[in-house]
Coordinates of C-alpha atoms in Angstrom, one line a residue:
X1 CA 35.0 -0.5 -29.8
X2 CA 38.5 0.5 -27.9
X3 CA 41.3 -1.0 -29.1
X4 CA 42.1 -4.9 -27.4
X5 CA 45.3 -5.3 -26.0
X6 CA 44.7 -8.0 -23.7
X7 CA 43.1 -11.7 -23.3
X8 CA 41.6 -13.9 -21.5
X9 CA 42.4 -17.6 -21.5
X10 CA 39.4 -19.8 -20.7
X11 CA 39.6 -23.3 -20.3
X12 CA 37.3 -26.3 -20.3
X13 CA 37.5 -29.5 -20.8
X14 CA 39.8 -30.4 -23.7
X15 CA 39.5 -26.8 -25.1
X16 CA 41.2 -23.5 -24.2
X17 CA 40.2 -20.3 -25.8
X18 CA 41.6 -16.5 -26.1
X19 CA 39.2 -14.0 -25.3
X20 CA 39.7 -10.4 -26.1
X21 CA 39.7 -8.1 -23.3
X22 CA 38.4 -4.2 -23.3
X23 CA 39.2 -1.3 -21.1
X24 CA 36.6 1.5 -21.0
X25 CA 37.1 4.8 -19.9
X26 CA 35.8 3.9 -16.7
X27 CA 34.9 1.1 -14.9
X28 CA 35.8 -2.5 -14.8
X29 CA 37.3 -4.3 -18.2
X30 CA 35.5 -6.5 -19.7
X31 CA 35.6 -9.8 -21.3
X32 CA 34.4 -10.4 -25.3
X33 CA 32.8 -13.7 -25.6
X34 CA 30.8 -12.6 -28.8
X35 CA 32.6 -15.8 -30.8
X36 CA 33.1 -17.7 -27.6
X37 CA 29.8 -20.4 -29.0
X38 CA 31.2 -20.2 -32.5
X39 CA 35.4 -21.2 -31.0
X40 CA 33.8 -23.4 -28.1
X41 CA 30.8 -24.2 -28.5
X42 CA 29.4 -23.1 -25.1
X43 CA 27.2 -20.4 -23.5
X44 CA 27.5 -18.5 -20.8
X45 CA 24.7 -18.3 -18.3
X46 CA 24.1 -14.6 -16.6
X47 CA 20.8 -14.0 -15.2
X48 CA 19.6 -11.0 -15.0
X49 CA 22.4 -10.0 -17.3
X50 CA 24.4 -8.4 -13.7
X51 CA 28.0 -9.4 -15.2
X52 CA 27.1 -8.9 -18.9
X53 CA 27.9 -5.6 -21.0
X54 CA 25.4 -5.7 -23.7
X55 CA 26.4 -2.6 -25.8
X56 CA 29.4 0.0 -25.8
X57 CA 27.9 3.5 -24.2
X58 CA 29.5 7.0 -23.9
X59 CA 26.2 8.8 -22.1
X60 CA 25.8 7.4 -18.4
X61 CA 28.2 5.9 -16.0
X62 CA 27.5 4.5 -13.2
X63 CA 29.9 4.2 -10.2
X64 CA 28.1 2.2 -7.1
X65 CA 30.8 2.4 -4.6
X66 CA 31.9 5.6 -5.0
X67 CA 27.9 6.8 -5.4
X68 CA 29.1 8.4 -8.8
X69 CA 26.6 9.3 -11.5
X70 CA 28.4 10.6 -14.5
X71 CA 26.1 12.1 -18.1
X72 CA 28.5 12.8 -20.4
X73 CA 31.7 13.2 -17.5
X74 CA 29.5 15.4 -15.9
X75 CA 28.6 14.4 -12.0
X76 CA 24.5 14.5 -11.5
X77 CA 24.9 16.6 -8.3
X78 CA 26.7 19.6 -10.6
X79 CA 23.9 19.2 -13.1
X80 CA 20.6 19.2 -11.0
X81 CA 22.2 22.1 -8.5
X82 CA 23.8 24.4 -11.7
X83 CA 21.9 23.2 -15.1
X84 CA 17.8 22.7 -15.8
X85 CA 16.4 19.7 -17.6
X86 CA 16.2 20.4 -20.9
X87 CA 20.0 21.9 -21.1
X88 CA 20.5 17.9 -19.7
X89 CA 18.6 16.3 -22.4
X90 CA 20.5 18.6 -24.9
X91 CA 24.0 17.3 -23.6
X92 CA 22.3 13.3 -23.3
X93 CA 21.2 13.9 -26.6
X94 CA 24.1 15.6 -28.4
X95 CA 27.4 14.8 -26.0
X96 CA 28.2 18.4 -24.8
X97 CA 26.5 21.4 -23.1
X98 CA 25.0 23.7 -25.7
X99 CA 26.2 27.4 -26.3
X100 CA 23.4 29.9 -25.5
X101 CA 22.5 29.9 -29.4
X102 CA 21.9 26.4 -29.2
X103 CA 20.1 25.9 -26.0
X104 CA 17.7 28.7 -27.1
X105 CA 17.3 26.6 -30.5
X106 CA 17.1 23.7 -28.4
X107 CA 14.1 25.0 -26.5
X108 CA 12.1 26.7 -29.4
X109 CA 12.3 23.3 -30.5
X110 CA 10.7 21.4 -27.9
X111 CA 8.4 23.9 -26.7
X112 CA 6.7 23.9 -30.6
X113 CA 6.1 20.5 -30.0
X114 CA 4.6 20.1 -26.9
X115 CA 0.7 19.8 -28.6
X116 CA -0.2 16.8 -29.7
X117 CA -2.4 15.9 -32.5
X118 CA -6.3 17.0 -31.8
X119 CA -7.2 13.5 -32.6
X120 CA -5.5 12.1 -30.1
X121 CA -8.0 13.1 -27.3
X122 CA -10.4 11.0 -28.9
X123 CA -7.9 8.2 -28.0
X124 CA -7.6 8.9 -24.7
X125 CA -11.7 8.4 -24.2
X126 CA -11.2 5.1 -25.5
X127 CA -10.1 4.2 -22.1
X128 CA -12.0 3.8 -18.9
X129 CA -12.4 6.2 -16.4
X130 CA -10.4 4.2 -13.8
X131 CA -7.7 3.7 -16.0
X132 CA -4.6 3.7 -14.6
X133 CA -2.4 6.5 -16.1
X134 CA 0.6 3.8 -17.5
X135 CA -1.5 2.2 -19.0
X136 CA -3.0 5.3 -20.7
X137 CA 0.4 6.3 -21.6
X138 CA 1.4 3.1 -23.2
X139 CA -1.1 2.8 -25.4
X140 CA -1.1 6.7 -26.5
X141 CA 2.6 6.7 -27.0
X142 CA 2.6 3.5 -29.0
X143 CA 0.0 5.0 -31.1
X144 CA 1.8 8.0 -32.0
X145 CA 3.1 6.3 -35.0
X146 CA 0.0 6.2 -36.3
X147 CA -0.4 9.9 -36.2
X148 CA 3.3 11.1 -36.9
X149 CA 4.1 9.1 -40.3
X150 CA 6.7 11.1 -41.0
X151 CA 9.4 10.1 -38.2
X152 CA 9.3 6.4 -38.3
X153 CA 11.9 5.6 -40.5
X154 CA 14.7 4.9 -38.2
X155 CA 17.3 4.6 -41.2
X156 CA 16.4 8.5 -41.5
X157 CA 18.7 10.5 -39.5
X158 CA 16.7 13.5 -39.8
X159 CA 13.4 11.8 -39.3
X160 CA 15.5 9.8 -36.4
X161 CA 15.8 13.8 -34.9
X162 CA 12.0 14.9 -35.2
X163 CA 11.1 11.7 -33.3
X164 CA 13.6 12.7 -30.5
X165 CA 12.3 16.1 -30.1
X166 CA 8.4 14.6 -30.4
X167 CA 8.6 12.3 -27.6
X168 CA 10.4 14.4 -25.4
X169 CA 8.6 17.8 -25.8
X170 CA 4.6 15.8 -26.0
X171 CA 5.6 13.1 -23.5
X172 CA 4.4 15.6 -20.6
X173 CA 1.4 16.4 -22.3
X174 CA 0.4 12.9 -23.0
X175 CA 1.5 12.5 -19.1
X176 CA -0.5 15.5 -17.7
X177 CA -4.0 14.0 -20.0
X178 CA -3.6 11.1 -19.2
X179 CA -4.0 12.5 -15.2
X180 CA -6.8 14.9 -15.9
X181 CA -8.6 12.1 -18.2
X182 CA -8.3 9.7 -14.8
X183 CA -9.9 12.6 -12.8
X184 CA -12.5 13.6 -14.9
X185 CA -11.1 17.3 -15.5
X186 CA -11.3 19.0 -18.9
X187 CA -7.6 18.7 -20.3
X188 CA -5.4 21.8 -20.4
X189 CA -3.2 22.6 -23.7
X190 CA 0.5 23.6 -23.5
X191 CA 1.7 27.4 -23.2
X192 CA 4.9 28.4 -25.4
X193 CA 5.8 31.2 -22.8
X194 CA 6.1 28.6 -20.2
X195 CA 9.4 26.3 -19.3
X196 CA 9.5 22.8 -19.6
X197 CA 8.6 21.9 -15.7
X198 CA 6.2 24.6 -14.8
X199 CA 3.9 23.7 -18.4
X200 CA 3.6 20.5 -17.3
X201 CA 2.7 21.5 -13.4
X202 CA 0.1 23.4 -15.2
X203 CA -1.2 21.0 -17.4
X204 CA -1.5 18.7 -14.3
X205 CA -3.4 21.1 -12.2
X206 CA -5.1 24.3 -13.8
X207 CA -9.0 24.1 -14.4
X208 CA -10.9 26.5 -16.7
X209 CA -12.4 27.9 -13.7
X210 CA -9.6 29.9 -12.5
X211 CA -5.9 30.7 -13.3
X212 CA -3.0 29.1 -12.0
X213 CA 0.1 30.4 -11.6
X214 CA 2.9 28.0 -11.2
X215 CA 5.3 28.6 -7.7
X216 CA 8.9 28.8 -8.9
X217 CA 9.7 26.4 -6.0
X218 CA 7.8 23.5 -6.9
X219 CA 8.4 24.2 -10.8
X220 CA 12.5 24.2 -9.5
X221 CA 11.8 21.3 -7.4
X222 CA 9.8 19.2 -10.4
X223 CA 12.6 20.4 -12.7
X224 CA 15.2 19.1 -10.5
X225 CA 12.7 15.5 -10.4
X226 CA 12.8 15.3 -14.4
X227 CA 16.7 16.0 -14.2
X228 CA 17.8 13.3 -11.6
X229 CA 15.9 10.9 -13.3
X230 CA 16.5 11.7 -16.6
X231 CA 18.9 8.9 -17.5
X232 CA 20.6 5.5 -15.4
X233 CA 22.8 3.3 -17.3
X234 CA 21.6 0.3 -18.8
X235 CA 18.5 -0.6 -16.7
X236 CA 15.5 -2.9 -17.0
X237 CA 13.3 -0.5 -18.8
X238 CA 16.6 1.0 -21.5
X239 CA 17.2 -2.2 -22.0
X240 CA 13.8 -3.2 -22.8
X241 CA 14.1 -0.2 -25.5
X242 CA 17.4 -1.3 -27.1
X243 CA 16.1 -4.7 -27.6
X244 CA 13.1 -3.6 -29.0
X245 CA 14.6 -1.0 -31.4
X246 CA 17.3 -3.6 -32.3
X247 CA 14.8 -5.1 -34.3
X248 CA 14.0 -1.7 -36.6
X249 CA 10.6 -1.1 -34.6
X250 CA 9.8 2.7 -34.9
X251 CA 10.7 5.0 -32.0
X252 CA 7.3 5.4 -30.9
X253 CA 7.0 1.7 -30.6
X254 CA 10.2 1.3 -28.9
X255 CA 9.6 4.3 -26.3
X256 CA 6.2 2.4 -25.1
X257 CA 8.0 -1.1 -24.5
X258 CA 10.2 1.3 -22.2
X259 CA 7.2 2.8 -20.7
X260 CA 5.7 -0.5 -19.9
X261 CA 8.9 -1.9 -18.3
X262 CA 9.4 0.8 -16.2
X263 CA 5.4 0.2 -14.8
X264 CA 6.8 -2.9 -12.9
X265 CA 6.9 -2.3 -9.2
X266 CA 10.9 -3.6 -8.8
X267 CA 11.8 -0.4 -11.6
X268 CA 9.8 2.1 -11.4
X269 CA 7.8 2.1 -8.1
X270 CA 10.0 2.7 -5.8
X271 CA 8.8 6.3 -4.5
X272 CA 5.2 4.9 -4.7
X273 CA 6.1 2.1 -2.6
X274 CA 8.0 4.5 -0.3
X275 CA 4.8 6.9 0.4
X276 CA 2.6 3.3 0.5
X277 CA 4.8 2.9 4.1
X278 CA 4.7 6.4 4.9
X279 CA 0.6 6.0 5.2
X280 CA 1.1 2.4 6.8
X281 CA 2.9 4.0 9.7
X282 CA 0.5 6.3 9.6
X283 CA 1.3 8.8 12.9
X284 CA 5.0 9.8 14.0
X285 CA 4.6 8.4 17.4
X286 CA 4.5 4.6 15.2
X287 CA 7.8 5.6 13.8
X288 CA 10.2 4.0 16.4
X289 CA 8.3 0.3 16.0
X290 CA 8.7 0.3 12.1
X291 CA 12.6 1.3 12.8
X292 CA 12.7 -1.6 15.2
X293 CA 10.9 -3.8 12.7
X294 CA 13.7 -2.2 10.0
X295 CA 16.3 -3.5 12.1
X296 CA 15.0 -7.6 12.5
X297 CA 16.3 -9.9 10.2
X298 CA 12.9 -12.0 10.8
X299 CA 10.5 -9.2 10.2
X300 CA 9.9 -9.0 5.9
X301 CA 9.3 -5.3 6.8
X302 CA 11.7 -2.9 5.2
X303 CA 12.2 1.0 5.3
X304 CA 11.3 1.8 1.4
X305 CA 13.6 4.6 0.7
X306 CA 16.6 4.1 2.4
X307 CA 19.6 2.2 1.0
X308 CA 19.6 1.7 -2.8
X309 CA 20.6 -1.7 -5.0
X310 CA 23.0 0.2 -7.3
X311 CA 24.7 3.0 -4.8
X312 CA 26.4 1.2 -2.1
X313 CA 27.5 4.3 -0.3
X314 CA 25.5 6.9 -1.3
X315 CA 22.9 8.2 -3.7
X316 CA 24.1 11.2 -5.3
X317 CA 21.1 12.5 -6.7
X318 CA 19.6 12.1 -3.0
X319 CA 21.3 15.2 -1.6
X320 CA 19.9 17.7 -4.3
X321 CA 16.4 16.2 -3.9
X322 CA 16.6 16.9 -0.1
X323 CA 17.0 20.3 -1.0
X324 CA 13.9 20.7 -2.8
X325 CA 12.1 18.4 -0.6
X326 CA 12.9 21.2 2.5
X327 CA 12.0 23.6 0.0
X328 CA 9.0 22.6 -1.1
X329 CA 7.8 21.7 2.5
X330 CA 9.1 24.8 4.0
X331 CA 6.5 26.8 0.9
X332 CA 3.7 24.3 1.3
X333 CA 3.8 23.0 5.2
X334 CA 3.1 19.2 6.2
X335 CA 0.9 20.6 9.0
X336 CA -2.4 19.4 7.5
X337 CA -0.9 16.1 6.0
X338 CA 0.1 13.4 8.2
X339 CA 2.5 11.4 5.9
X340 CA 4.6 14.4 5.2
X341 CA 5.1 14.9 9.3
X342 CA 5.9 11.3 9.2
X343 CA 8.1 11.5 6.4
X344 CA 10.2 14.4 8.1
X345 CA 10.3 12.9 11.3
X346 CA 11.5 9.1 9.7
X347 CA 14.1 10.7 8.0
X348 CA 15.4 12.8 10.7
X349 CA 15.2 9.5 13.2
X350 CA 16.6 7.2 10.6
X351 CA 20.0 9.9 10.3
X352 CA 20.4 10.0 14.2
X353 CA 20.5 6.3 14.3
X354 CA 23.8 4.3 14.2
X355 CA 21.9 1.4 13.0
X356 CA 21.3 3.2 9.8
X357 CA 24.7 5.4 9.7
X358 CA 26.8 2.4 10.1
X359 CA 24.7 0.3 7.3
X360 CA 24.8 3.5 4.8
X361 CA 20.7 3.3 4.5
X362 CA 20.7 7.0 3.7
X363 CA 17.4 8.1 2.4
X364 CA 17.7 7.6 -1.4
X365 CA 15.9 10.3 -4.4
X366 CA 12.9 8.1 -4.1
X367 CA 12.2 9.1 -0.7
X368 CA 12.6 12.5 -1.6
X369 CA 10.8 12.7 -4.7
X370 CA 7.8 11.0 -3.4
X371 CA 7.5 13.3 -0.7
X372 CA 7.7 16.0 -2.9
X373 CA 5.3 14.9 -4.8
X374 CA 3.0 14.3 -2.4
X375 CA 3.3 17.6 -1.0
X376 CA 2.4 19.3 -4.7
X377 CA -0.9 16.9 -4.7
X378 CA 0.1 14.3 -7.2
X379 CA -1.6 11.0 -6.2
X380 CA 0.6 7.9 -6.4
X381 CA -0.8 6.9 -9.3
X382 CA 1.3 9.8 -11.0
X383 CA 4.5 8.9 -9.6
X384 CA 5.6 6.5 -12.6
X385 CA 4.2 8.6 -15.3
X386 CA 6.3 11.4 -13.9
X387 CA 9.4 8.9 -14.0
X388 CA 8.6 8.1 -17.5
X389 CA 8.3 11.9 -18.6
X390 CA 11.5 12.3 -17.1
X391 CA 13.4 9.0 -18.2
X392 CA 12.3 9.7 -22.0
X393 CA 15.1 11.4 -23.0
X394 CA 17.3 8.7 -21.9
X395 CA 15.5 6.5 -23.3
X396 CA 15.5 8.7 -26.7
X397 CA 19.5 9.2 -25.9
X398 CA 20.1 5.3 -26.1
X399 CA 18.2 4.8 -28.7
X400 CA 19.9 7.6 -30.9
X401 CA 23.5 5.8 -29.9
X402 CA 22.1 2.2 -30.5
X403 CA 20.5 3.0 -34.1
X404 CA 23.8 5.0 -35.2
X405 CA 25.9 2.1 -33.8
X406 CA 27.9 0.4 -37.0
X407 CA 28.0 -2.5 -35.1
X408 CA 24.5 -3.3 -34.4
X409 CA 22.1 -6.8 -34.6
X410 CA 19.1 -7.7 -33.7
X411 CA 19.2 -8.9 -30.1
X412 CA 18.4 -12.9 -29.9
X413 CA 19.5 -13.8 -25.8
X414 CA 20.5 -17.7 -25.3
X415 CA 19.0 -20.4 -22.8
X416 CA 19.4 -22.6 -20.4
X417 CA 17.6 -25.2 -21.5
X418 CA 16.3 -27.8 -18.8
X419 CA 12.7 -29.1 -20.7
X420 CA 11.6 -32.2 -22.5
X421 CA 14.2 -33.7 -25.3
X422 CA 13.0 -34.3 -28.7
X423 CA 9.8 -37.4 -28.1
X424 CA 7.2 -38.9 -30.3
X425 CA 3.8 -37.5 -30.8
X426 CA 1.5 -40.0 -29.4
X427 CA -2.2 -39.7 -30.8
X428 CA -4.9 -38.8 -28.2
X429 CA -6.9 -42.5 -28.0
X430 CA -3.6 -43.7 -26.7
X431 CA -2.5 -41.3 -23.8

């Protein structure tokens, strides 16, 4: 914790209290009211949590104004365009871009663990056919701590740093099975000689039938998916992980409670939801009514895609995904697909438009991504698995930080509490 050299004063009723004050290395200060119940005897009530700083960070910042995504000081845009996934999740994981003798250890590392135990594909039959794939993945991934004994102990540091390495480098695999289970294809193992993207493209879509070789565009787009997504402050579905390993669950455990938060359709369906209004448009010539609709105040109808919650000006992960997006449709065509010629023709409508200019409703990385993956022939389904394959090593990153964190407890939120007061119990013959 940074040194305090300011207060707050607070005051309520009778009472006034001193509240230290923090500056981070970025971003608004912020107030300590860790003893304010104990010195005043009140709580604070927050919602949501939107004004409260529940843990000190050094891995992601976020700037929403300025449309700033920092890992590690390090803008996104510099990442995605210069770096590749895994040299991210090394500098997430460890603070600093590796040498080349590291990032080649790094990588022998995670691609030796990309098999998961044999056993584990009888798990995956346990599940019906028409399972969806997050819920596949939740209960696989919680599970793996009944087949990896050996990296639950989170007091372990070096058992701490096989479970890292595990979930990231098996979390596509589990991903990519959980797809071909849902399909009814044979699954398809991991190859060493392959990177980190194109295995898990391959996974996804090879049979036994035939080879498949992996286009270096889409394995450069998907890579550049995994890598914009990789890691976004303290969010719904991190903060579901820090809570749950604040209580000394295993990692496994921990990753899953992440998994299932992110399945919600406010976290992590928002490219889903964008391609959902793709296909309810459904032609380009429909595209100036939905735009119309866009722009009512009494219409509920909204342009998924456009505009984002955190970035008020921009989306800085958007601009790189564009590039791919082009790419990838540019190598694959949208002639044959009608929601890819409406997705092109949207965005270029929406940019022309002062409506859209003026209110900074840019298309965001979901809009992108989801037309990318629509394009490589991932059903929507997919979408959040993919955002949880990607998201893993953040999740990992935080957890890593939060477990090694001196200052750690258990987390036990407060309440506003509006129910019954304390009452009698009255027997049932005389209700």
């Amino acid at each position: 914790m940074p040194d305090s050299t300011k207060t707050a004063t607070l005051s309520f009723g009778d009472k006034t209290i001193e509240l230290p004050m923090y500056s981070p290395t970025a971003g608004p200060d912020v107030i300590d009211i860790s003893k304010l119940y104990a010195q005043g005897g009140v709580f604070t009530h927050d919602p949501g949590f939107t004004s409260t700083s529940s843990c000190e960070s050094t891995i992601t910042f976020i700037d929403g104004d300025k449309g700033e995504l920092l890992h590690r000081g390090y803008p996104i845009d510099q990442l995605a365009e210069k770096s590749h996934f895994l040299e991210v999740c090394y500098l997430l994981l460890y603070g600093e871009l590796p040498t080349a003798a590291q990032l080649e250890d790094f990588e022998f590392r995670v691609t030796r663990h990309t098999m998961v135990h044999e056993q584990m594909g009888n798990f995956f039959r346990g599940f019906r056919r028409d399972a969806h794939p997050m819920a596949v993945m939740v209960g696989v991934v919680g599970a793996m701590s009944a087949f990896y004994h050996d990296s639950t102990d989170v007091n372990d540091p070096w058992q701490r740093e096989v479970a890292a390495i595990r979930l990231i480098a098996k979390m596509p695999t589990i991903a990519a099975w959980a797809y071909k289970y849902t399909v009814g294809q044979p699954m398809v193992y991991p190859r060493n000689d392959l990177d980190y993207a194109s295995n898990f493209l391959r996974m996804c879509f090879a049979v036994p039938a035939e080879d498949y070789q992996v286009d270096p565009i889409l394995s450069r787009a998907m890579d550049r998916i995994f890598t914009l997504h990789a890691d976004h402050e303290q969010n719904a579905s991190t903060s579901t992980v820090r809570l749950a390993s604040s209580s000394g669950a295993n990692p496994f455990a921990c990753i899953a409670a992440g998994i299932a938060c992110l399945w919600g359709p406010a976290h992590g369906g928002a490219n889903q939801a964008c391609l959902e209004m793709l296909r309810e448009i459904g032609t380009v010539d429909r595209i100036p009514e939905f735009i119309a609709r866009a722009k009512d105040k009494n219409d509920p109808f909204r342009l998924m895609g456009f505009g984002h919650r955190v970035y008020k000006n921009f989306d800085p992960r958007a601009k790189v995904m564009k590039k791919s997006a082009d790419e990838v449709l540019d190598l694959l065509g949208v002639e044959n697909n009608p929601t890819l010629q409406v997705a092109k023709e949207l965005e270029k409508q929406a940019l022309d438009d002062p409506y859209f200019v003026d209110k900074k409703l840019f298309p965001n990385v979901d809009f992108y991504s989801g037309i990318i993956l629509e394009a490589m022939g991932f059903p929507t389904s997919m979408f959040t698995p993919i955002f949880a394959v990607s998201r893993t090593v953040g999740w990992v990153s935080q957890w890593k930080e939060m477990i090694s964190d001196p200052t750690m407890k258990i987390g036990r939120p407060r309440q506003l509490y509006t129910g019954a007061t304390a009452r009698d119990y009255v027997d049932v013959e005389n209700r």
